[in-house]
mmCIF file of C-alpha atoms and ligand atoms in Angstrom:
data_model
loop_
_atom_site.group_PDB
_atom_site.id
_atom_site.type_symbol
_atom_site.label_atom_id
_atom_site.label_comp_id
_atom_site.label_asym_id
_atom_site.label_seq_id
_atom_site.Cartn_x
_atom_site.Cartn_y
_atom_site.Cartn_z
ATOM 1 C CA MET M 396 -26.415 -27.225 16.450
ATOM 2 C CA GLU M 397 -26.391 -30.789 17.614
ATOM 3 C CA PHE M 398 -24.183 -33.692 16.614
ATOM 4 C CA PRO M 399 -24.340 -37.465 17.095
ATOM 5 C CA PHE M 400 -21.273 -37.310 19.332
ATOM 6 C CA ASP M 401 -20.259 -35.635 22.564
ATOM 7 C CA VAL M 402 -19.496 -32.024 21.580
ATOM 8 C CA ALA M 403 -17.989 -31.218 24.972
ATOM 9 C CA ALA M 404 -15.513 -34.063 24.516
ATOM 10 C CA VAL M 405 -14.351 -32.665 21.182
ATOM 11 C CA LEU M 406 -14.277 -29.005 22.087
ATOM 12 C CA GLY M 407 -13.433 -28.977 25.772
ATOM 13 C CA GLU M 408 -13.730 -25.280 26.679
ATOM 14 C CA ARG M 409 -16.808 -23.121 26.199
ATOM 15 C CA VAL M 410 -14.867 -21.218 23.561
ATOM 16 C CA THR M 411 -12.398 -23.502 21.816
ATOM 17 C CA ILE M 412 -9.613 -22.186 19.602
ATOM 18 C CA VAL M 413 -8.704 -24.350 16.604
ATOM 19 C CA ASP M 414 -5.833 -23.654 14.192
ATOM 20 C CA GLN M 415 -4.574 -25.405 11.053
ATOM 21 C CA HIS M 416 -3.419 -28.437 13.047
ATOM 22 C CA LEU M 417 -7.053 -29.272 13.897
ATOM 23 C CA ARG M 418 -6.251 -30.545 17.366
ATOM 24 C CA PRO M 419 -9.361 -31.313 19.353
ATOM 25 C CA ALA M 420 -9.326 -29.815 22.816
ATOM 26 C CA GLY M 421 -11.003 -32.785 24.544
ATOM 27 C CA ARG M 422 -8.772 -35.622 25.708
ATOM 28 C CA ARG M 423 -9.803 -39.110 26.575
ATOM 29 C CA GLY M 424 -6.526 -40.874 26.131
ATOM 30 C CA PRO M 425 -4.676 -41.943 22.981
ATOM 31 C CA ALA M 426 -7.223 -44.603 22.041
ATOM 32 C CA HIS M 427 -9.862 -41.983 21.293
ATOM 33 C CA ARG M 428 -7.652 -39.434 19.643
ATOM 34 C CA GLY M 429 -8.452 -40.453 16.057
ATOM 35 C CA ASP M 430 -12.193 -40.379 16.761
ATOM 36 C CA LEU M 431 -11.999 -36.930 18.262
ATOM 37 C CA GLU M 432 -10.064 -35.622 15.290
ATOM 38 C CA GLN M 433 -12.624 -37.012 12.884
ATOM 39 C CA GLN M 434 -15.453 -35.572 14.967
ATOM 40 C CA LEU M 435 -13.784 -32.169 14.960
ATOM 41 C CA ARG M 436 -13.508 -32.312 11.164
ATOM 42 C CA THR M 437 -17.213 -33.192 10.886
ATOM 43 C CA LEU M 438 -18.127 -30.400 13.274
ATOM 44 C CA ILE M 439 -16.150 -27.775 11.307
ATOM 45 C CA ASP M 440 -17.548 -28.951 7.953
ATOM 46 C CA GLU M 441 -21.129 -28.777 9.241
ATOM 47 C CA LEU M 442 -20.618 -25.334 10.768
ATOM 48 C CA GLY M 443 -19.152 -24.118 7.476
ATOM 49 C CA LYS M 444 -22.153 -25.415 5.533
ATOM 50 C CA ALA M 445 -24.623 -23.808 7.939
ATOM 51 C CA SER M 446 -22.814 -20.465 7.707
ATOM 52 C CA ALA M 447 -22.744 -20.559 3.905
ATOM 53 C CA LYS M 448 -26.475 -21.323 3.849
ATOM 54 C CA ALA M 449 -27.215 -18.466 6.257
ATOM 55 C CA GLN M 450 -25.277 -16.055 4.038
ATOM 56 C CA GLY M 451 -26.613 -17.416 0.753
ATOM 57 C CA LEU M 452 -23.147 -18.446 -0.441
ATOM 58 C CA PRO M 453 -22.838 -21.085 -3.177
ATOM 59 C CA ALA M 454 -20.149 -22.982 -1.212
ATOM 60 C CA PRO M 455 -18.759 -22.934 2.329
ATOM 61 C CA VAL M 456 -15.797 -20.686 3.017
ATOM 62 C CA THR M 457 -15.021 -22.721 6.110
ATOM 63 C CA SER M 458 -14.200 -26.432 6.120
ATOM 64 C CA ALA M 459 -11.684 -28.731 7.794
ATOM 65 C CA ALA M 460 -9.704 -29.009 4.565
ATOM 66 C CA ARG M 461 -9.560 -25.236 4.119
ATOM 67 C CA MET M 462 -8.490 -24.854 7.736
ATOM 68 C CA GLU M 463 -5.567 -27.200 7.150
ATOM 69 C CA ALA M 464 -4.527 -25.345 4.024
ATOM 70 C CA ASN M 465 -4.525 -21.868 5.619
ATOM 71 C CA ARG M 466 -3.229 -20.258 8.750
ATOM 72 C CA HIS M 467 -6.662 -19.270 9.987
ATOM 73 C CA VAL M 468 -7.997 -19.497 13.519
ATOM 74 C CA LEU M 469 -11.457 -20.695 14.495
ATOM 75 C CA TYR M 470 -13.235 -19.698 17.692
ATOM 76 C CA ILE M 471 -16.008 -22.199 18.340
ATOM 77 C CA LEU M 472 -18.640 -21.520 21.006
ATOM 78 C CA ARG M 473 -20.547 -24.384 22.550
ATOM 79 C CA ASP M 474 -23.456 -24.532 24.940
ATOM 80 C CA ALA M 475 -22.268 -24.889 28.472
ATOM 81 C CA GLU M 476 -25.389 -24.419 30.531
ATOM 82 C CA GLY M 477 -29.084 -23.628 30.253
ATOM 83 C CA PRO M 478 -32.219 -25.471 29.227
ATOM 84 C CA ARG M 479 -31.021 -26.039 25.646
ATOM 85 C CA VAL M 480 -28.047 -28.131 26.653
ATOM 86 C CA THR M 481 -28.609 -31.803 25.793
ATOM 87 C CA ALA M 482 -26.578 -34.727 27.065
ATOM 88 C CA LYS M 483 -24.292 -34.517 24.029
ATOM 89 C CA GLY M 484 -24.059 -30.741 24.049
ATOM 90 C CA ALA M 485 -24.462 -28.390 21.060
ATOM 91 C CA VAL M 486 -22.505 -25.838 19.138
ATOM 92 C CA VAL M 487 -23.728 -22.222 19.219
ATOM 93 C CA GLY M 488 -21.585 -20.735 16.484
ATOM 94 C CA PHE M 489 -18.120 -19.827 15.347
ATOM 95 C CA LEU M 490 -15.891 -16.986 14.227
ATOM 96 C CA LYS M 491 -12.995 -17.412 11.811
ATOM 97 C CA VAL M 492 -10.128 -14.899 11.528
ATOM 98 C CA GLY M 493 -6.776 -14.784 9.747
ATOM 99 C CA TYR M 494 -4.069 -12.395 8.568
ATOM 100 C CA LYS M 495 -4.140 -11.329 4.947
ATOM 101 C CA LYS M 496 -1.927 -9.131 2.817
ATOM 102 C CA LEU M 497 -4.157 -6.450 1.380
ATOM 103 C CA PHE M 498 -3.926 -3.222 -0.555
ATOM 104 C CA LEU M 499 -6.186 -0.823 1.294
ATOM 105 C CA LEU M 500 -7.140 2.750 0.540
ATOM 106 C CA ASP M 501 -7.083 5.358 3.266
ATOM 107 C CA ARG M 502 -9.440 8.338 3.441
ATOM 108 C CA ASP M 503 -7.308 10.268 0.932
ATOM 109 C CA GLY M 504 -7.509 7.431 -1.566
ATOM 110 C CA THR M 505 -3.851 6.518 -1.049
ATOM 111 C CA GLN M 506 -3.110 2.830 -1.434
ATOM 112 C CA ASN M 507 -1.430 1.121 1.518
ATOM 113 C CA GLU M 508 -0.081 -2.382 1.735
ATOM 114 C CA ALA M 509 -1.125 -3.918 5.036
ATOM 115 C CA GLU M 510 -1.511 -7.299 6.668
ATOM 116 C CA PRO M 511 -4.399 -6.886 9.080
ATOM 117 C CA LEU M 512 -6.290 -9.498 10.996
ATOM 118 C CA CYS M 513 -9.428 -10.173 8.961
ATOM 119 C CA VAL M 514 -12.869 -11.416 9.954
ATOM 120 C CA LEU M 515 -13.415 -14.192 7.421
ATOM 121 C CA ASP M 516 -16.522 -16.071 8.554
ATOM 122 C CA PHE M 517 -18.958 -15.610 11.431
ATOM 123 C CA TYR M 518 -22.051 -17.579 12.271
ATOM 124 C CA VAL M 519 -24.435 -18.065 15.180
ATOM 125 C CA HIS M 520 -27.144 -20.672 14.886
ATOM 126 C CA GLU M 521 -30.456 -19.184 13.708
ATOM 127 C CA SER M 522 -32.294 -20.139 16.898
ATOM 128 C CA LEU M 523 -29.693 -18.333 19.021
ATOM 129 C CA GLN M 524 -29.074 -15.114 17.110
ATOM 130 C CA ARG M 525 -29.593 -11.792 18.927
ATOM 131 C CA HIS M 526 -28.918 -13.386 22.307
ATOM 132 C CA GLY M 527 -25.447 -11.952 22.774
ATOM 133 C CA TYR M 528 -23.536 -15.083 21.646
ATOM 134 C CA GLY M 529 -22.002 -13.294 18.690
ATOM 135 C CA LYS M 530 -20.644 -10.624 21.008
ATOM 136 C CA GLU M 531 -19.302 -13.269 23.380
ATOM 137 C CA LEU M 532 -17.380 -14.916 20.516
ATOM 138 C CA PHE M 533 -16.116 -11.622 19.162
ATOM 139 C CA GLN M 534 -14.922 -10.429 22.565
ATOM 140 C CA HIS M 535 -13.081 -13.689 23.124
ATOM 141 C CA MET M 536 -11.335 -13.304 19.782
ATOM 142 C CA LEU M 537 -10.351 -9.655 20.424
ATOM 143 C CA GLN M 538 -8.847 -10.602 23.769
ATOM 144 C CA SER M 539 -7.037 -13.636 22.456
ATOM 145 C CA GLU M 540 -5.646 -11.824 19.384
ATOM 146 C CA ARG M 541 -4.887 -8.701 21.446
ATOM 147 C CA THR M 542 -6.486 -6.374 18.945
ATOM 148 C CA GLU M 543 -9.200 -3.744 18.663
ATOM 149 C CA PRO M 544 -12.280 -3.810 16.414
ATOM 150 C CA ARG M 545 -11.134 -0.775 14.341
ATOM 151 C CA ARG M 546 -7.914 -2.613 13.443
ATOM 152 C CA LEU M 547 -9.812 -5.421 11.705
ATOM 153 C CA ALA M 548 -10.653 -5.826 8.049
ATOM 154 C CA VAL M 549 -13.911 -7.620 7.348
ATOM 155 C CA ASP M 550 -14.327 -9.854 4.335
ATOM 156 C CA ARG M 551 -17.564 -8.979 2.530
ATOM 157 C CA PRO M 552 -19.695 -8.430 5.649
ATOM 158 C CA SER M 553 -23.406 -9.253 5.603
ATOM 159 C CA GLU M 554 -26.013 -6.709 6.648
ATOM 160 C CA LYS M 555 -26.342 -8.535 9.963
ATOM 161 C CA LEU M 556 -22.639 -8.314 10.622
ATOM 162 C CA LEU M 557 -22.542 -4.613 9.714
ATOM 163 C CA ALA M 558 -25.406 -4.025 12.185
ATOM 164 C CA PHE M 559 -23.538 -6.098 14.777
ATOM 165 C CA LEU M 560 -20.322 -4.079 14.381
ATOM 166 C CA ARG M 561 -22.213 -0.811 14.500
ATOM 167 C CA LYS M 562 -24.154 -1.762 17.595
ATOM 168 C CA HIS M 563 -21.411 -3.299 19.717
ATOM 169 C CA TYR M 564 -18.317 -1.421 18.555
ATOM 170 C CA GLY M 565 -19.603 1.806 17.025
ATOM 171 C CA LEU M 566 -18.042 0.899 13.649
ATOM 172 C CA ALA M 567 -20.125 2.861 11.174
ATOM 173 C CA ASP M 568 -17.767 4.955 9.008
ATOM 174 C CA ALA M 569 -16.469 2.511 6.433
ATOM 175 C CA ILE M 570 -13.537 3.665 4.284
ATOM 176 C CA PRO M 571 -14.425 2.748 0.687
ATOM 177 C CA GLN M 572 -12.230 0.073 -0.869
ATOM 178 C CA VAL M 573 -11.880 -1.409 -4.331
ATOM 179 C CA ASN M 574 -11.747 -4.975 -2.978
ATOM 180 C CA ASN M 575 -14.321 -6.893 -0.959
ATOM 181 C CA PHE M 576 -12.893 -5.963 2.402
ATOM 182 C CA VAL M 577 -14.405 -3.358 4.670
ATOM 183 C CA ILE M 578 -12.354 -1.272 7.071
ATOM 184 C CA PHE M 579 -13.524 1.495 9.332
ATOM 185 C CA GLU M 580 -12.393 4.910 10.494
ATOM 186 C CA GLY M 581 -9.412 4.517 12.801
ATOM 187 C CA PHE M 582 -7.935 1.582 10.909
ATOM 188 C CA PHE M 583 -4.874 3.586 9.876
ATOM 189 C CA SER M 584 -4.499 5.749 12.977
ATOM 190 C CA ASN M 585 -1.165 5.362 14.780
ATOM 191 C CA ARG M 586 0.078 2.789 12.315
ATOM 192 C CA PRO M 587 3.732 3.138 11.345
ATOM 193 C CA ALA M 588 4.238 5.102 8.126
ATOM 194 C CA PRO M 589 4.293 2.669 5.176
ATOM 195 C CA ALA M 590 7.228 4.306 3.358
ATOM 196 C CA ALA M 591 10.643 5.272 4.699
ATOM 197 C CA ALA M 592 10.961 8.901 5.753
ATOM 198 C CA PRO M 593 12.655 11.172 3.189
ATOM 199 C CA PRO M 594 16.258 12.194 3.931
ATOM 200 C CA PRO M 595 16.568 15.277 6.145
ATOM 201 C CA LYS M 596 16.633 18.586 4.304
ATOM 202 C CA ARG M 597 20.147 19.965 4.037
ATOM 203 C CA PRO M 598 21.010 23.541 4.989
ATOM 204 C CA GLU M 599 21.034 25.826 1.959
ATOM 205 C CA ASP M 600 24.832 26.361 1.880
ATOM 206 C CA ALA M 601 25.536 22.634 2.020
ATOM 207 C CA VAL M 602 23.855 22.085 -1.322
ATOM 208 C CA LYS M 603 26.451 22.600 -4.045
ATOM 209 C CA PRO M 604 24.984 22.965 -7.502
ATOM 210 C CA TYR M 605 26.632 20.663 -10.035
ATOM 211 C CA SER M 606 28.403 18.734 -7.274
ATOM 212 C CA LEU M 607 27.769 15.104 -8.117
ATOM 213 C CA SER M 608 28.179 13.672 -4.638
ATOM 214 C CA GLU M 609 25.861 16.226 -3.056
ATOM 215 C CA ARG M 610 23.240 15.997 -5.710
ATOM 216 C CA ASP M 611 22.714 12.253 -5.792
ATOM 217 C CA PHE M 612 19.312 11.903 -4.208
ATOM 218 C CA LEU M 613 17.968 15.009 -5.947
ATOM 219 C CA ARG M 614 18.789 13.595 -9.366
ATOM 220 C CA GLU M 615 15.214 13.410 -10.550
ATOM 221 C CA GLU M 616 14.395 16.968 -9.509
ATOM 222 C CA LEU M 617 17.352 18.942 -10.836
ATOM 223 C CA GLU M 618 17.819 20.144 -14.371
ATOM 224 C CA PRO M 619 20.408 22.416 -15.936
ATOM 225 C CA PRO M 620 19.422 26.026 -16.557
ATOM 226 C CA TRP M 621 17.938 27.203 -19.802
ATOM 227 C CA PRO M 622 19.052 26.755 -22.582
ATOM 228 C CA PHE M 623 20.948 23.639 -21.532
ATOM 229 C CA ASN M 624 17.691 21.971 -20.602
ATOM 230 C CA LEU M 625 16.550 22.062 -24.234
ATOM 231 C CA ALA M 626 16.962 18.617 -25.665
ATOM 232 C CA PRO M 627 16.833 18.403 -29.474
ATOM 233 C CA GLY M 628 13.328 18.751 -30.763
ATOM 234 C CA ARG M 629 12.036 19.830 -27.348
ATOM 235 C CA THR M 630 11.191 23.254 -26.100
ATOM 236 C CA GLY M 631 12.034 23.542 -22.498
ATOM 237 C CA SER M 632 10.516 20.484 -20.785
ATOM 238 C CA PRO M 633 12.693 19.130 -17.975
ATOM 239 C CA VAL M 634 15.534 16.742 -18.724
ATOM 240 C CA ARG M 635 14.987 13.504 -16.744
ATOM 241 C CA GLY M 636 17.268 10.611 -16.096
ATOM 242 C CA SER M 637 20.977 10.593 -16.850
ATOM 243 C CA LEU M 638 21.960 14.151 -16.117
ATOM 244 C CA ARG M 639 25.234 13.141 -14.554
ATOM 245 C CA PRO M 640 27.617 12.929 -17.566
ATOM 246 C CA PHE M 641 26.015 15.887 -19.247
ATOM 247 C CA LEU M 642 26.387 18.096 -16.185
ATOM 248 C CA ALA M 643 30.003 17.074 -15.636
ATOM 249 C CA GLU M 644 30.846 18.221 -19.137
ATOM 250 C CA GLN M 645 28.957 21.454 -18.624
ATOM 251 C CA GLU M 646 30.851 22.129 -15.443
ATOM 252 C CA LEU M 647 34.179 21.682 -17.226
ATOM 253 C CA LEU M 648 33.028 23.850 -20.075
ATOM 254 C CA LEU M 649 31.963 26.679 -17.788
ATOM 255 C CA ARG M 650 35.227 26.555 -15.823
ATOM 256 C CA ARG M 651 37.298 26.752 -19.015
ATOM 257 C CA LEU M 652 35.237 29.583 -20.393
ATOM 258 C CA ARG M 653 35.595 31.577 -17.208
ATOM 259 C CA ARG M 654 39.414 31.247 -17.326
ATOM 260 C CA SER M 655 39.901 32.103 -21.007
ATOM 261 C CA PRO M 656 39.436 35.620 -22.512
ATOM 262 C CA PRO M 657 36.297 36.200 -24.585
ATOM 263 C CA PRO M 658 36.810 34.627 -27.993
ATOM 264 C CA PRO M 659 36.848 36.842 -31.078
ATOM 265 C CA ASP M 660 34.367 34.718 -32.968
ATOM 266 C CA PRO M 661 32.145 33.126 -30.341
ATOM 267 C CA PRO M 662 30.117 30.697 -32.436
ATOM 268 C CA ARG M 663 33.022 29.142 -34.275
ATOM 269 C CA CYS M 664 35.326 29.213 -31.266
ATOM 270 C CA ARG M 665 32.877 27.449 -29.029
ATOM 271 C CA ARG M 666 32.146 24.880 -31.655
ATOM 272 C CA ARG M 667 35.825 24.127 -32.050
ATOM 273 C CA GLN M 668 36.971 24.089 -28.455
ATOM 274 C CA HIS M 669 34.333 22.628 -26.266
ATOM 275 C CA PRO M 670 32.611 19.284 -26.266
ATOM 276 C CA PRO M 671 29.823 18.396 -26.503
ATOM 277 C CA PRO M 672 29.320 19.611 -30.086
ATOM 278 C CA LEU M 673 26.894 22.482 -30.323
ATOM 279 C CA ARG M 674 24.090 22.847 -32.721
ATOM 280 C CA VAL M 675 22.103 25.864 -33.788
ATOM 281 C CA ALA M 676 18.514 25.574 -32.736
ATOM 282 C CA GLN M 677 15.452 27.629 -33.375
ATOM 283 C CA PRO M 678 14.442 29.814 -30.453
ATOM 284 C CA ARG M 679 11.112 29.235 -28.794
ATOM 285 C CA ARG M 680 9.787 32.545 -30.101
ATOM 286 C CA ALA M 681 10.535 34.364 -33.356
ATOM 287 C CA LEU M 682 11.891 37.877 -32.813
ATOM 288 C CA THR M 683 11.950 40.830 -35.127
ATOM 289 C CA PRO M 684 15.514 41.589 -36.095
ATOM 290 C CA PRO M 685 18.027 43.491 -34.537
ATOM 291 C CA ARG M 686 20.032 42.658 -37.596
ATOM 292 C CA ARG M 687 22.946 41.269 -35.623
ATOM 293 C CA LEU M 688 23.982 37.814 -34.457
ATOM 294 C CA TRP M 689 23.390 37.164 -30.766
ATOM 295 C CA VAL M 690 25.113 34.359 -28.985
ATOM 296 C CA LEU M 691 25.168 32.940 -25.499
ATOM 297 C CA ASP M 692 28.542 33.230 -23.736
ATOM 298 C CA GLY M 693 30.046 30.885 -21.137
ATOM 299 C CA ASP M 694 28.341 32.700 -18.262
ATOM 300 C CA GLY M 695 24.963 32.280 -19.829
ATOM 301 C CA ARG M 696 24.689 35.947 -20.948
ATOM 302 C CA LEU M 697 23.586 36.991 -24.409
ATOM 303 C CA ARG M 698 26.260 38.893 -26.304
ATOM 304 C CA GLY M 699 25.809 40.906 -29.485
ATOM 305 C CA GLY M 700 28.152 40.416 -32.421
ATOM 306 C CA GLY M 701 28.665 41.380 -36.018
ATOM 307 C CA GLY M 702 28.480 39.112 -38.998
ATOM 308 C CA SER M 703 25.501 38.148 -41.020
ATOM 309 C CA ALA M 704 22.137 39.497 -40.067
ATOM 310 C CA PRO M 705 19.761 36.641 -39.267
ATOM 311 C CA ARG M 706 16.069 37.310 -39.143
ATOM 312 C CA ARG M 707 15.704 35.311 -35.953
ATOM 313 C CA LEU M 708 17.574 35.043 -32.680
ATOM 314 C CA ARG M 709 19.987 32.127 -32.816
ATOM 315 C CA VAL M 710 21.148 30.299 -29.720
ATOM 316 C CA LEU M 711 23.661 27.545 -29.300
ATOM 317 C CA VAL M 712 22.612 24.467 -27.428
ATOM 318 C CA PRO M 713 24.465 21.218 -26.906
ATOM 319 C CA ALA M 714 23.792 18.362 -29.277
ATOM 320 C CA PRO M 715 22.329 15.200 -27.642
HETATM 321 C C1 ACO S 812 -17.218 -11.720 7.182
HETATM 322 C C2 ACO S 812 -18.538 -12.502 7.486
HETATM 323 O O1 ACO S 812 -18.481 -13.452 8.208
HETATM 324 S S1 ACO S 812 -19.970 -11.933 6.865
HETATM 325 C C3 ACO S 812 -21.219 -13.050 7.465
HETATM 326 C C4 ACO S 812 -21.707 -12.780 8.840
HETATM 327 N N1 ACO S 812 -22.644 -13.831 9.205
HETATM 328 C C5 ACO S 812 -23.973 -13.857 8.886
HETATM 329 O O2 ACO S 812 -24.508 -12.931 8.326
HETATM 330 C C6 ACO S 812 -24.707 -15.114 9.247
HETATM 331 C C7 ACO S 812 -26.052 -14.822 9.898
HETATM 332 N N2 ACO S 812 -25.913 -13.982 11.084
HETATM 333 C C8 ACO S 812 -25.383 -14.447 12.221
HETATM 334 O O3 ACO S 812 -24.889 -15.544 12.277
HETATM 335 C C9 ACO S 812 -25.383 -13.513 13.420
HETATM 336 O O4 ACO S 812 -26.441 -12.608 13.296
HETATM 337 C C10 ACO S 812 -24.125 -12.740 13.645
HETATM 338 C C11 ACO S 812 -22.945 -13.670 13.728
HETATM 339 C C12 ACO S 812 -23.894 -11.724 12.502
HETATM 340 C C13 ACO S 812 -24.230 -11.939 14.945
HETATM 341 O O5 ACO S 812 -24.418 -12.862 16.013
HETATM 342 P P1 ACO S 812 -25.537 -12.622 17.147
HETATM 343 O O6 ACO S 812 -25.370 -13.640 18.160
HETATM 344 O O7 ACO S 812 -26.842 -12.465 16.495
HETATM 345 O O8 ACO S 812 -25.058 -11.170 17.715
HETATM 346 P P2 ACO S 812 -25.410 -10.542 19.110
HETATM 347 O O9 ACO S 812 -26.607 -11.158 19.695
HETATM 348 O O10 ACO S 812 -24.177 -10.524 19.932
HETATM 349 O O11 ACO S 812 -25.694 -9.047 18.648
HETATM 350 C C14 ACO S 812 -26.956 -8.730 18.129
HETATM 351 C C15 ACO S 812 -26.819 -7.594 17.161
HETATM 352 O O12 ACO S 812 -26.288 -8.067 15.929
HETATM 353 C C16 ACO S 812 -27.046 -7.512 14.845
HETATM 354 N N3 ACO S 812 -27.948 -8.519 14.296
HETATM 355 C C17 ACO S 812 -27.984 -9.812 14.616
HETATM 356 N N4 ACO S 812 -28.943 -10.441 13.910
HETATM 357 C C18 ACO S 812 -29.529 -9.525 13.127
HETATM 358 C C19 ACO S 812 -30.571 -9.546 12.181
HETATM 359 N N5 ACO S 812 -31.269 -10.659 11.901
HETATM 360 N N6 ACO S 812 -30.883 -8.410 11.569
HETATM 361 C C20 ACO S 812 -30.222 -7.280 11.810
HETATM 362 N N7 ACO S 812 -29.241 -7.182 12.734
HETATM 363 C C21 ACO S 812 -28.887 -8.297 13.362
HETATM 364 C C22 ACO S 812 -27.875 -6.417 15.477
HETATM 365 O O13 ACO S 812 -27.106 -5.261 15.613
HETATM 366 C C23 ACO S 812 -28.144 -7.005 16.830
HETATM 367 O O14 ACO S 812 -28.518 -6.031 17.761
HETATM 368 P P3 ACO S 812 -30.136 -5.798 17.967
HETATM 369 O O15 ACO S 812 -30.717 -7.117 18.214
HETATM 370 O O16 ACO S 812 -30.197 -4.860 19.117
HETATM 371 O O17 ACO S 812 -30.618 -5.193 16.695
#
């Protein structure tokens, strides 16, 4: 790509790196600085337009204004030697990269938040494609960014770019994503685990049931034994959430029951003495009578008693 100004003066090196400050590499003293900056802007805008046209995009994804607004990095390759080089020089192509926060799926379909370096735009002039210039640009970028091809995410790659990555870097196994980015096998390997490691498992005897301090991080998993896990209107699904006050009361209740002799009239006695108030609930399964009243004692055992002869087993469970 040729321009009506001296490309070598604007770009300096064969591969020039440009960031959001848009500083031209070439220097001809302060008097020319403004000109060089304007020429660099023109050069970036024209490259962006050519790339968009080559990819069939409705608008350029690369422009001087967009460069200033983002923390992207441009690698611009210019002609340095050969028969094509004119007096003013020419631009061969460019590669744009930048870090982006992305949610990416791994092979198991697990979502990971990551901020990889992304390939955002890549273009080599039509007359110079398949001459190794793309590889030269890409290699320069990998070296400068100190990264490996499998660590990159690629923003909506074209068929040509997919062929390029396959040929030069063996990137063929894409991990399917729900966004427009493409990552390849090896992207997640040896990355630090995204979530904090779970607390170390405690030895069995260190875990004290119903001990509030010991049980803190297991709160969501633990539930009291049947029938205390039966919330009103529920039949045995686990109790979630605020177990703490409920379990404290149960602990007190069990301690008191263990100390005191068995009460003569268990249902009434337990109702009177021990908070929380108890209610009579239907059992999960209807039983044919033994025509006696069965109740649950403080140790969780069923005890037979006299009194009226209910048709169904009756159990006492705490009210909510
Ligand atoms: C995130 C994005 O930027 S997506 C958009 C990527 N850009 C484009 O599609 C714009 C048009 N294409 C181009 O500008 C260039 O082809 C680039 C940038 C993709 C590659 O640059 P090149 O200088 O051609 O690459 P280089 O010469 O180093 O490597 C050539 C290899 O790239 C691939 N390739 C390049 N051009 C083509 C093509 N027309 N058809 C198929 N594969 C191609 C092939 O694997 C090719 O190897 P081969 O010739 O043995 O088949």
